Amino acid sequence: MKTIIIGGVAGGASTATRLRRMDEKAEIIILERGEYISFANCGLPYHIGNVITERDRLLVVTPDKLRATFNIDARVQHEVVSIDPKKKTIKVHELSNGREYSEKYDKLVLSPGASPIVPPLPGVDLPGVFTLRSIPDMDKIRDFISEKHPQRAVVVGGGFIGLELAENLVYRGIEVTVIEMLDQVMTPIDYEMAAMVHQHLDFKHVRLALGDGISGIEQNEALHVSLQSGKTVDADMVILSVGVRPETSLAKSAGLKLGARGAFEVNQYMQTNDPDIYAIGDAVAVKNIISGTEVNLPLAGPASKQARVVADHIAGKDVSFNGVQGTSIVKVFDLTVASTGLNAKQLDQLSLPYKSTIIHSSNHAGYYPAASPMAFKLLFAPDGKIYGAQVVGLEGADKRIDVIATAIKGGMSVYDLEDLELGYAPPFGSARDPINIIGFVAANILRGDLQTIDWNDVDTIDRSEYAILDVRDPEELAIGEIAGSIHIPLGELRERVKELPRSKKILVYCQVGQRGYFAARVLAQMGFQVTNLNGGYKTYSHAVCPQANFDTFEHVTISSREEITETVPFNPADSNQFEVDACGLQCPGPILKLYQKIKEIEVGDVVTVKATDFGFTSDVGAWADRTGNKLVSLDSDSGVITAKIQKGAAKKAEESRGTMTQDKTMVIFSGDLDKALAGFIIANGAASMGHKVTMFFTFWGLNILRKNDPPKVKKNLIERMFGFMMPRGANKLTLSKMHMAGMGTSMIKGIMKKKNVNSLEELIQSALDNGVTIQACQMSMDLMGIKEEELIDGIDKVGVATFIHASDESNATIFI
Ligand code: FAD
């Protein structure tokens, strides 16, 4: 039997070698268009970053070796251009000499992979613009870096490959900007989990634009990248990493059917609609075993398993491929980001009822050196079936996601996770592994012992119905808190319970959720209706704080950021030095240890804290700011964070923060034209002086942000009435005084034009261009029935806590 395999990398090479193991007599030919077979595409970004130092390590096998070891005829630079399924022949184009020939097959296996999507935009073909799929692509990027010494790179797309590239370009000393069209990077995980990745990218000085795509690239002195928002960024190189498209150009000539995302449709044996033609890997649509839907999952694991199934099936074995569940993992600098199964967005799309929980647990016993925390999210059905999980952490994240992946495959429920018996000794885990703990929490929720609320519901709860209770210790409050919380540390809860209003439900929170749960149990048994904040303040604060840092970099460039930490006027030789080892402690542990030490030392003394909880990177700055201490430097290496804090240099701290302490926040409540003009004139003025400005539009102020010609949106009667009565957009606003049936308003507009004063629309646009953050109050939008689509572009829809956070950071809040 003669089997021809098209594509000689992950799926193709695996099919060939497995088939040889099953059938010594088979004739096996691999036809590969590229110059290399069986290379490690997953390793390409790491050679760009010099993490994998030797290029040859990526070349797993050569055609000669395949022939010698497996008797496989592997032909590189041979492109298959068409298939004739009736005659069972293929037409091959030999790229090195232009020769064309036909080859007969008994069985044909298509493993042509997927090609990087290149958006049809001006400038994508300019020199210095790259995609990454193959060894030659990688060589081009490496050569460019060696020859041109680029200082700045733009990576378009915040998926796996985009982030791996961002990290590796940083390792080459290049300043990287990631542009991501969605409101988060890494779509397999949910927003609040991705928030930790956003903050880690910021910590690693990667500039990040979210909710924005590129609209074109021009070649000036540098590559001038325009974004859809109108913003621009200059770079010396651009890498397009916006996703891949299944390579199915051969489908047409062969009459093969296509399924999800235009990938080859296959049955459980990976046969296309022609039983003698199989397809595998990035180019096929397969069943998701949890949702039952057809998906295209371009990952190496499924490709290699499908290869085995195909080889066995060709060799006459009764085997089948049962589907995928989407297990993936990626390293983003110090973080591991892993997921399996379905996420919240997918479950919502499928209208599947589900619950979820987030825990923050250590990878191993906290008392054993170098424990590090992980954020661990589990999604499950009301009957306990596990839908999916996500982990963002350091060591041990991979192990936990793999256990959950196995549990899903084995059809286990959250109740099984409770009593899974996993290997334990202090260096490896805990007697109650994070897997068990997440099982306990999920089972508590399902058994009715615990109610939880998610971070994104906190800002929209009705405060007349809920009291918010913070059970953290007083020292932890300096990290930040939810506005309007009642503060009773857990240890004092029983004696101070009278301070809680009996008439209200209680939303309780602590730093990571555990003490909140303990408090919830105390209060529930005292007759309160109580709900615990999922993932605690840690998850909440990560998710509500600004996610993108693109505009920050406008005023604070990467190099000036370095200066912020380096030019602090402190001389270590003059100060007493202290060390605190907080490795292994979970947030807020490192902050509490730091606080204890700061209490003991003199003003001017310096404490070096080592920690492994990456929450500490954002907490320590906020804590130092609020407590009048100075964060002198902050860095991380191999998962260990090192922060230097100088005691009590509050004044110096303010000076060194430069533009940051001059932040301005504005609440725009009014929808009157004159007040809106005043607001935007002040905002533009402050922004032009380098101040960070946040404008929060609420109630009538929201009308300023409405589009003049909004798309049709679904509204109920009351919402329609509100919409009808209120001015639609900046152009329709009227003066607060002397409107005079429209005369006054027209007059003022005329005078403004004459005197060359920008119109309100122009002022709004210039504010956006100047990096002013414009926020629309989610609650007012809901109340007034204003939908997101009705608002102009570039607006953040936020809860009040997000604004309060900005207001806390500012030195003035203006109410208009
Ligand atoms: P490929 O391995 O891409 O092989 C397809 C081959 O077919 C190509 O070499 C192509 O030249 C050839 N071909 C196409 N058409 C023809 C034709 N007409 N004639 C002849 N030859 C043809 N996955 C993970 O799971 N983890 C990772 O960490 C990971 N990292 C990645 C990093 C990068 C930079 C890239 C590009 C991919 C990464 N992947 C990763 C994805 C993984 O590499 C793919 O899922 C896997 O290679 C798919 O195998 P495949 O056989 O379908 O396609």
PDB file of N, CA and C and ligand atoms in Angstrom, residues 5-13 30-46 75 77-82 92 110-116 132-134 137 160-161 164-165 244 247 249-250 280-284 297-304 306 327-330, ligand 1:
ATOM      1  N   ILE A   5       1.809  11.517   2.155  1.00  0.00           N
ATOM      2  CA  ILE A   5       1.459  12.472   3.221  1.00  0.00           C
ATOM      3  C   ILE A   5       1.852  13.863   2.759  1.00  0.00           C
ATOM      4  N   ILE A   6       0.903  14.779   2.772  1.00  0.00           N
ATOM      5  CA  ILE A   6       1.186  16.156   2.341  1.00  0.00           C
ATOM      6  C   ILE A   6       1.431  17.003   3.588  1.00  0.00           C
ATOM      7  N   GLY A   7       2.630  17.541   3.711  1.00  0.00           N
ATOM      8  CA  GLY A   7       3.017  18.305   4.908  1.00  0.00           C
ATOM      9  C   GLY A   7       3.866  17.420   5.796  1.00  0.00           C
ATOM     10  N   GLY A   8       5.099  17.873   6.058  1.00  0.00           N
ATOM     11  CA  GLY A   8       6.033  16.973   6.765  1.00  0.00           C
ATOM     12  C   GLY A   8       6.473  17.495   8.119  1.00  0.00           C
ATOM     13  N   VAL A   9       5.574  18.202   8.810  1.00  0.00           N
ATOM     14  CA  VAL A   9       6.006  18.700  10.113  1.00  0.00           C
ATOM     15  C   VAL A   9       5.244  17.946  11.219  1.00  0.00           C
ATOM     16  N   ALA A  10       4.503  18.650  12.077  1.00  0.00           N
ATOM     17  CA  ALA A  10       3.983  17.973  13.274  1.00  0.00           C
ATOM     18  C   ALA A  10       3.121  16.750  12.945  1.00  0.00           C
ATOM     19  N   GLY A  11       2.030  16.974  12.208  1.00  0.00           N
ATOM     20  CA  GLY A  11       1.115  15.869  11.933  1.00  0.00           C
ATOM     21  C   GLY A  11       1.682  14.910  10.906  1.00  0.00           C
ATOM     22  N   GLY A  12       2.264  15.464   9.824  1.00  0.00           N
ATOM     23  CA  GLY A  12       2.717  14.643   8.711  1.00  0.00           C
ATOM     24  C   GLY A  12       3.832  13.691   9.108  1.00  0.00           C
ATOM     25  N   ALA A  13       4.866  14.201   9.758  1.00  0.00           N
ATOM     26  CA  ALA A  13       6.010  13.356  10.129  1.00  0.00           C
ATOM     27  C   ALA A  13       5.574  12.288  11.139  1.00  0.00           C
ATOM     28  N   ILE A  30       6.557  11.424   2.043  1.00  0.00           N
ATOM     29  CA  ILE A  30       6.156  12.732   2.577  1.00  0.00           C
ATOM     30  C   ILE A  30       6.506  13.786   1.539  1.00  0.00           C
ATOM     31  N   LEU A  31       5.545  14.662   1.241  1.00  0.00           N
ATOM     32  CA  LEU A  31       5.820  15.775   0.336  1.00  0.00           C
ATOM     33  C   LEU A  31       5.681  17.069   1.116  1.00  0.00           C
ATOM     34  N   GLU A  32       6.770  17.763   1.252  1.00  0.00           N
ATOM     35  CA  GLU A  32       6.788  18.985   2.072  1.00  0.00           C
ATOM     36  C   GLU A  32       7.217  20.163   1.192  1.00  0.00           C
ATOM     37  N   ARG A  33       6.391  21.192   1.222  1.00  0.00           N
ATOM     38  CA  ARG A  33       6.659  22.370   0.397  1.00  0.00           C
ATOM     39  C   ARG A  33       7.917  23.135   0.851  1.00  0.00           C
ATOM     40  N   GLY A  34       8.098  23.178   2.175  1.00  0.00           N
ATOM     41  CA  GLY A  34       9.205  23.962   2.736  1.00  0.00           C
ATOM     42  C   GLY A  34      10.547  23.236   2.617  1.00  0.00           C
ATOM     43  N   GLU A  35      11.573  23.911   3.195  1.00  0.00           N
ATOM     44  CA  GLU A  35      12.924  23.337   3.090  1.00  0.00           C
ATOM     45  C   GLU A  35      13.208  22.309   4.180  1.00  0.00           C
ATOM     46  N   TYR A  36      12.352  22.272   5.188  1.00  0.00           N
ATOM     47  CA  TYR A  36      12.640  21.412   6.350  1.00  0.00           C
ATOM     48  C   TYR A  36      11.446  20.536   6.662  1.00  0.00           C
ATOM     49  N   ILE A  37      11.734  19.359   7.186  1.00  0.00           N
ATOM     50  CA  ILE A  37      10.639  18.533   7.706  1.00  0.00           C
ATOM     51  C   ILE A  37      10.795  18.431   9.220  1.00  0.00           C
ATOM     52  N   SER A  38       9.724  18.082   9.833  1.00  0.00           N
ATOM     53  CA  SER A  38       9.704  17.768  11.263  1.00  0.00           C
ATOM     54  C   SER A  38      10.551  18.734  12.097  1.00  0.00           C
ATOM     55  N   PHE A  39      10.348  20.020  11.894  1.00  0.00           N
ATOM     56  CA  PHE A  39      11.063  20.984  12.740  1.00  0.00           C
ATOM     57  C   PHE A  39      10.149  21.394  13.896  1.00  0.00           C
ATOM     58  N   ALA A  40      10.767  21.980  14.910  1.00  0.00           N
ATOM     59  CA  ALA A  40       9.990  22.301  16.122  1.00  0.00           C
ATOM     60  C   ALA A  40       9.429  23.714  16.014  1.00  0.00           C
ATOM     61  N   ASN A  41       8.246  23.845  15.366  1.00  0.00           N
ATOM     62  CA  ASN A  41       7.713  25.214  15.204  1.00  0.00           C
ATOM     63  C   ASN A  41       7.441  25.873  16.559  1.00  0.00           C
ATOM     64  N   CYS A  42       7.126  25.043  17.560  1.00  0.00           N
ATOM     65  CA  CYS A  42       6.826  25.624  18.878  1.00  0.00           C
ATOM     66  C   CYS A  42       8.071  26.274  19.495  1.00  0.00           C
ATOM     67  N   GLY A  43       9.240  25.913  18.997  1.00  0.00           N
ATOM     68  CA  GLY A  43      10.466  26.470  19.578  1.00  0.00           C
ATOM     69  C   GLY A  43      10.945  27.733  18.864  1.00  0.00           C
ATOM     70  N   LEU A  44      10.296  28.096  17.747  1.00  0.00           N
ATOM     71  CA  LEU A  44      10.798  29.220  16.939  1.00  0.00           C
ATOM     72  C   LEU A  44      10.942  30.523  17.735  1.00  0.00           C
ATOM     73  N   PRO A  45       9.911  30.929  18.533  1.00  0.00           N
ATOM     74  CA  PRO A  45      10.050  32.204  19.242  1.00  0.00           C
ATOM     75  C   PRO A  45      11.247  32.200  20.185  1.00  0.00           C
ATOM     76  N   TYR A  46      11.562  31.022  20.736  1.00  0.00           N
ATOM     77  CA  TYR A  46      12.630  30.954  21.748  1.00  0.00           C
ATOM     78  C   TYR A  46      14.018  31.037  21.126  1.00  0.00           C
ATOM     79  N   ARG A  75      10.399  14.194   0.763  1.00  0.00           N
ATOM     80  CA  ARG A  75      10.893  15.109  -0.282  1.00  0.00           C
ATOM     81  C   ARG A  75      10.561  16.543   0.113  1.00  0.00           C
ATOM     82  N   GLN A  77      10.719  20.729  -0.433  1.00  0.00           N
ATOM     83  CA  GLN A  77      10.515  21.636  -1.575  1.00  0.00           C
ATOM     84  C   GLN A  77       9.710  20.964  -2.688  1.00  0.00           C
ATOM     85  N   HIS A  78       8.809  20.122  -2.284  1.00  0.00           N
ATOM     86  CA  HIS A  78       7.867  19.488  -3.203  1.00  0.00           C
ATOM     87  C   HIS A  78       6.464  19.913  -2.774  1.00  0.00           C
ATOM     88  N   GLU A  79       5.855  20.743  -3.586  1.00  0.00           N
ATOM     89  CA  GLU A  79       4.519  21.238  -3.226  1.00  0.00           C
ATOM     90  C   GLU A  79       3.449  20.490  -4.014  1.00  0.00           C
ATOM     91  N   VAL A  80       2.451  20.015  -3.300  1.00  0.00           N
ATOM     92  CA  VAL A  80       1.331  19.359  -3.974  1.00  0.00           C
ATOM     93  C   VAL A  80       0.370  20.448  -4.418  1.00  0.00           C
ATOM     94  N   VAL A  81       0.065  20.483  -5.712  1.00  0.00           N
ATOM     95  CA  VAL A  81      -0.764  21.591  -6.207  1.00  0.00           C
ATOM     96  C   VAL A  81      -2.200  21.169  -6.506  1.00  0.00           C
ATOM     97  N   SER A  82      -2.441  19.890  -6.715  1.00  0.00           N
ATOM     98  CA  SER A  82      -3.838  19.458  -6.899  1.00  0.00           C
ATOM     99  C   SER A  82      -3.971  17.962  -6.614  1.00  0.00           C
ATOM    100  N   VAL A  92       2.445  17.259  -8.374  1.00  0.00           N
ATOM    101  CA  VAL A  92       3.472  17.812  -7.490  1.00  0.00           C
ATOM    102  C   VAL A  92       4.337  18.807  -8.259  1.00  0.00           C
ATOM    103  N   LEU A 110      -3.600  14.469   4.478  1.00  0.00           N
ATOM    104  CA  LEU A 110      -3.347  15.907   4.385  1.00  0.00           C
ATOM    105  C   LEU A 110      -2.995  16.447   5.766  1.00  0.00           C
ATOM    106  N   SER A 111      -1.801  16.977   5.884  1.00  0.00           N
ATOM    107  CA  SER A 111      -1.418  17.649   7.132  1.00  0.00           C
ATOM    108  C   SER A 111      -0.745  18.977   6.781  1.00  0.00           C
ATOM    109  N   PRO A 112      -1.484  19.834   6.058  1.00  0.00           N
ATOM    110  CA  PRO A 112      -0.852  21.043   5.516  1.00  0.00           C
ATOM    111  C   PRO A 112      -0.799  22.200   6.496  1.00  0.00           C
ATOM    112  N   GLY A 113      -1.371  22.017   7.691  1.00  0.00           N
ATOM    113  CA  GLY A 113      -1.247  23.054   8.716  1.00  0.00           C
ATOM    114  C   GLY A 113      -2.123  24.267   8.478  1.00  0.00           C
ATOM    115  N   ALA A 114      -1.683  25.375   9.005  1.00  0.00           N
ATOM    116  CA  ALA A 114      -2.448  26.622   8.904  1.00  0.00           C
ATOM    117  C   ALA A 114      -1.467  27.744   8.615  1.00  0.00           C
ATOM    118  N   SER A 115      -1.940  28.734   7.890  1.00  0.00           N
ATOM    119  CA  SER A 115      -1.016  29.838   7.559  1.00  0.00           C
ATOM    120  C   SER A 115      -1.374  31.078   8.366  1.00  0.00           C
ATOM    121  N   PRO A 116      -0.360  31.889   8.706  1.00  0.00           N
ATOM    122  CA  PRO A 116      -0.646  33.090   9.496  1.00  0.00           C
ATOM    123  C   PRO A 116      -1.564  34.032   8.713  1.00  0.00           C
ATOM    124  N   LEU A 132       5.404  34.686  11.563  1.00  0.00           N
ATOM    125  CA  LEU A 132       6.267  33.590  12.010  1.00  0.00           C
ATOM    126  C   LEU A 132       5.535  32.263  11.934  1.00  0.00           C
ATOM    127  N   ARG A 133       6.016  31.398  11.050  1.00  0.00           N
ATOM    128  CA  ARG A 133       5.455  30.050  10.994  1.00  0.00           C
ATOM    129  C   ARG A 133       6.539  28.995  10.794  1.00  0.00           C
ATOM    130  N   SER A 134       7.563  29.379  10.042  1.00  0.00           N
ATOM    131  CA  SER A 134       8.531  28.357   9.617  1.00  0.00           C
ATOM    132  C   SER A 134       9.951  28.766  10.000  1.00  0.00           C
ATOM    133  N   ASP A 137      11.036  31.840   8.148  1.00  0.00           N
ATOM    134  CA  ASP A 137      10.451  33.051   8.766  1.00  0.00           C
ATOM    135  C   ASP A 137      11.292  33.464   9.967  1.00  0.00           C
ATOM    136  N   PHE A 160      -1.105  33.328  21.869  1.00  0.00           N
ATOM    137  CA  PHE A 160       0.079  32.570  22.297  1.00  0.00           C
ATOM    138  C   PHE A 160       1.345  33.057  21.603  1.00  0.00           C
ATOM    139  N   ILE A 161       1.301  33.046  20.269  1.00  0.00           N
ATOM    140  CA  ILE A 161       2.529  33.316  19.532  1.00  0.00           C
ATOM    141  C   ILE A 161       2.929  34.777  19.706  1.00  0.00           C
ATOM    142  N   GLU A 164       4.520  35.103  23.139  1.00  0.00           N
ATOM    143  CA  GLU A 164       5.849  34.464  23.160  1.00  0.00           C
ATOM    144  C   GLU A 164       6.865  35.331  22.425  1.00  0.00           C
ATOM    145  N   LEU A 165       6.418  35.909  21.312  1.00  0.00           N
ATOM    146  CA  LEU A 165       7.327  36.778  20.561  1.00  0.00           C
ATOM    147  C   LEU A 165       7.656  38.037  21.349  1.00  0.00           C
ATOM    148  N   VAL A 244      -4.268  32.199  12.785  1.00  0.00           N
ATOM    149  CA  VAL A 244      -3.933  31.369  11.627  1.00  0.00           C
ATOM    150  C   VAL A 244      -5.197  30.912  10.918  1.00  0.00           C
ATOM    151  N   GLU A 247      -5.026  25.679   6.166  1.00  0.00           N
ATOM    152  CA  GLU A 247      -4.590  25.631   4.765  1.00  0.00           C
ATOM    153  C   GLU A 247      -5.399  24.595   4.038  1.00  0.00           C
ATOM    154  N   SER A 249      -6.296  24.886   0.563  1.00  0.00           N
ATOM    155  CA  SER A 249      -6.365  25.206  -0.870  1.00  0.00           C
ATOM    156  C   SER A 249      -6.537  23.940  -1.723  1.00  0.00           C
ATOM    157  N   LEU A 250      -6.121  22.788  -1.198  1.00  0.00           N
ATOM    158  CA  LEU A 250      -6.249  21.553  -1.986  1.00  0.00           C
ATOM    159  C   LEU A 250      -7.670  20.990  -1.968  1.00  0.00           C
ATOM    160  N   ILE A 280      -5.582  15.944   8.969  1.00  0.00           N
ATOM    161  CA  ILE A 280      -5.267  16.076  10.406  1.00  0.00           C
ATOM    162  C   ILE A 280      -4.654  17.444  10.705  1.00  0.00           C
ATOM    163  N   GLY A 281      -4.543  17.729  11.991  1.00  0.00           N
ATOM    164  CA  GLY A 281      -3.782  18.891  12.456  1.00  0.00           C
ATOM    165  C   GLY A 281      -4.533  20.209  12.370  1.00  0.00           C
ATOM    166  N   ASP A 282      -3.760  21.256  12.133  1.00  0.00           N
ATOM    167  CA  ASP A 282      -4.324  22.611  12.127  1.00  0.00           C
ATOM    168  C   ASP A 282      -5.390  22.802  11.063  1.00  0.00           C
ATOM    169  N   ALA A 283      -5.410  21.905  10.070  1.00  0.00           N
ATOM    170  CA  ALA A 283      -6.299  22.121   8.930  1.00  0.00           C
ATOM    171  C   ALA A 283      -7.667  21.467   9.092  1.00  0.00           C
ATOM    172  N   VAL A 284      -7.931  20.817  10.239  1.00  0.00           N
ATOM    173  CA  VAL A 284      -9.208  20.094  10.342  1.00  0.00           C
ATOM    174  C   VAL A 284     -10.140  20.681  11.404  1.00  0.00           C
ATOM    175  N   LEU A 297      -8.787  23.567  16.199  1.00  0.00           N
ATOM    176  CA  LEU A 297      -7.872  23.846  17.312  1.00  0.00           C
ATOM    177  C   LEU A 297      -6.429  23.682  16.837  1.00  0.00           C
ATOM    178  N   PRO A 298      -5.798  24.770  16.429  1.00  0.00           N
ATOM    179  CA  PRO A 298      -4.456  24.633  15.850  1.00  0.00           C
ATOM    180  C   PRO A 298      -3.369  24.472  16.904  1.00  0.00           C
ATOM    181  N   LEU A 299      -3.263  23.292  17.461  1.00  0.00           N
ATOM    182  CA  LEU A 299      -2.243  23.013  18.477  1.00  0.00           C
ATOM    183  C   LEU A 299      -1.533  21.702  18.136  1.00  0.00           C
ATOM    184  N   ALA A 300      -0.308  21.599  18.642  1.00  0.00           N
ATOM    185  CA  ALA A 300       0.530  20.460  18.270  1.00  0.00           C
ATOM    186  C   ALA A 300       0.033  19.138  18.862  1.00  0.00           C
ATOM    187  N   GLY A 301      -0.501  19.182  20.090  1.00  0.00           N
ATOM    188  CA  GLY A 301      -0.941  17.941  20.758  1.00  0.00           C
ATOM    189  C   GLY A 301      -1.983  17.197  19.944  1.00  0.00           C
ATOM    190  N   PRO A 302      -3.099  17.857  19.616  1.00  0.00           N
ATOM    191  CA  PRO A 302      -4.117  17.158  18.813  1.00  0.00           C
ATOM    192  C   PRO A 302      -3.547  16.669  17.479  1.00  0.00           C
ATOM    193  N   ALA A 303      -2.682  17.471  16.824  1.00  0.00           N
ATOM    194  CA  ALA A 303      -2.134  17.063  15.517  1.00  0.00           C
ATOM    195  C   ALA A 303      -1.403  15.736  15.649  1.00  0.00           C
ATOM    196  N   SER A 304      -0.607  15.605  16.718  1.00  0.00           N
ATOM    197  CA  SER A 304       0.192  14.390  16.804  1.00  0.00           C
ATOM    198  C   SER A 304      -0.668  13.186  17.195  1.00  0.00           C
ATOM    199  N   GLN A 306      -3.880  12.828  16.342  1.00  0.00           N
ATOM    200  CA  GLN A 306      -4.642  12.484  15.141  1.00  0.00           C
ATOM    201  C   GLN A 306      -3.746  11.705  14.165  1.00  0.00           C
ATOM    202  N   THR A 327      -6.849  22.007  25.620  1.00  0.00           N
ATOM    203  CA  THR A 327      -5.885  22.246  26.701  1.00  0.00           C
ATOM    204  C   THR A 327      -4.676  22.979  26.131  1.00  0.00           C
ATOM    205  N   SER A 328      -4.317  24.070  26.761  1.00  0.00           N
ATOM    206  CA  SER A 328      -3.189  24.838  26.222  1.00  0.00           C
ATOM    207  C   SER A 328      -2.408  25.471  27.360  1.00  0.00           C
ATOM    208  N   ILE A 329      -1.185  25.814  27.063  1.00  0.00           N
ATOM    209  CA  ILE A 329      -0.329  26.414  28.082  1.00  0.00           C
ATOM    210  C   ILE A 329       0.688  27.317  27.391  1.00  0.00           C
ATOM    211  N   VAL A 330       1.023  28.422  28.044  1.00  0.00           N
ATOM    212  CA  VAL A 330       2.025  29.318  27.471  1.00  0.00           C
ATOM    213  C   VAL A 330       2.774  30.003  28.598  1.00  0.00           C
TER     214      VAL A 330
HETATM  215  P1  FAD B   1       2.402  22.062  10.449  1.00  0.00           P
HETATM  216  O1  FAD B   1       3.217  21.505  11.526  1.00  0.00           O
HETATM  217  O2  FAD B   1       2.354  23.530  10.310  1.00  0.00           O
HETATM  218  O3  FAD B   1       2.901  21.438   9.092  1.00  0.00           O
HETATM  219  C1  FAD B   1       2.287  21.741   7.876  1.00  0.00           C
HETATM  220  C2  FAD B   1       3.312  21.655   6.764  1.00  0.00           C
HETATM  221  O4  FAD B   1       2.614  21.417   5.556  1.00  0.00           O
HETATM  222  C3  FAD B   1       4.064  22.943   6.547  1.00  0.00           C
HETATM  223  O5  FAD B   1       5.443  22.766   6.726  1.00  0.00           O
HETATM  224  C4  FAD B   1       3.741  23.344   5.122  1.00  0.00           C
HETATM  225  O6  FAD B   1       4.850  23.868   4.423  1.00  0.00           O
HETATM  226  C5  FAD B   1       3.305  22.044   4.512  1.00  0.00           C
HETATM  227  N1  FAD B   1       2.386  22.193   3.371  1.00  0.00           N
HETATM  228  C6  FAD B   1       1.245  22.929   3.344  1.00  0.00           C
HETATM  229  N2  FAD B   1       0.653  22.820   2.145  1.00  0.00           N
HETATM  230  C7  FAD B   1       1.433  21.987   1.412  1.00  0.00           C
HETATM  231  C8  FAD B   1       1.344  21.504   0.103  1.00  0.00           C
HETATM  232  N3  FAD B   1       0.349  21.829  -0.709  1.00  0.00           N
HETATM  233  N4  FAD B   1       2.313  20.669  -0.332  1.00  0.00           N
HETATM  234  C9  FAD B   1       3.345  20.320   0.461  1.00  0.00           C
HETATM  235  N5  FAD B   1       3.472  20.756   1.711  1.00  0.00           N
HETATM  236  C10 FAD B   1       2.528  21.588   2.194  1.00  0.00           C
HETATM  237  N6  FAD B   1       1.256  24.371  19.411  1.00  0.00           N
HETATM  238  C11 FAD B   1       1.259  23.919  20.672  1.00  0.00           C
HETATM  239  O7  FAD B   1       0.493  23.012  20.999  1.00  0.00           O
HETATM  240  N7  FAD B   1       2.101  24.475  21.617  1.00  0.00           N
HETATM  241  C12 FAD B   1       2.956  25.465  21.304  1.00  0.00           C
HETATM  242  O8  FAD B   1       3.724  25.938  22.158  1.00  0.00           O
HETATM  243  C13 FAD B   1       2.974  25.957  19.986  1.00  0.00           C
HETATM  244  N8  FAD B   1       3.798  26.972  19.637  1.00  0.00           N
HETATM  245  C14 FAD B   1       3.822  27.387  18.338  1.00  0.00           C
HETATM  246  C15 FAD B   1       4.696  28.409  17.977  1.00  0.00           C
HETATM  247  C16 FAD B   1       4.749  28.845  16.673  1.00  0.00           C
HETATM  248  C17 FAD B   1       5.658  29.965  16.303  1.00  0.00           C
HETATM  249  C18 FAD B   1       3.931  28.244  15.687  1.00  0.00           C
HETATM  250  C19 FAD B   1       3.975  28.698  14.257  1.00  0.00           C
HETATM  251  C20 FAD B   1       3.040  27.234  16.036  1.00  0.00           C
HETATM  252  C21 FAD B   1       2.984  26.798  17.363  1.00  0.00           C
HETATM  253  N9  FAD B   1       2.114  25.790  17.747  1.00  0.00           N
HETATM  254  C22 FAD B   1       2.087  25.360  19.040  1.00  0.00           C
HETATM  255  C23 FAD B   1       1.167  25.177  16.787  1.00  0.00           C
HETATM  256  C24 FAD B   1       1.718  23.869  16.258  1.00  0.00           C
HETATM  257  O9  FAD B   1       2.964  24.087  15.731  1.00  0.00           O
HETATM  258  C25 FAD B   1       0.763  23.366  15.191  1.00  0.00           C
HETATM  259  O10 FAD B   1      -0.478  23.138  15.800  1.00  0.00           O
HETATM  260  C26 FAD B   1       1.243  22.101  14.567  1.00  0.00           C
HETATM  261  O11 FAD B   1       2.475  22.280  13.982  1.00  0.00           O
HETATM  262  C27 FAD B   1       0.226  21.649  13.509  1.00  0.00           C
HETATM  263  O12 FAD B   1       0.701  20.542  12.808  1.00  0.00           O
HETATM  264  P2  FAD B   1       0.288  20.335  11.290  1.00  0.00           P
HETATM  265  O13 FAD B   1       0.952  19.089  10.833  1.00  0.00           O
HETATM  266  O14 FAD B   1      -1.175  20.456  11.152  1.00  0.00           O
HETATM  267  O15 FAD B   1       0.902  21.592  10.543  1.00  0.00           O
END
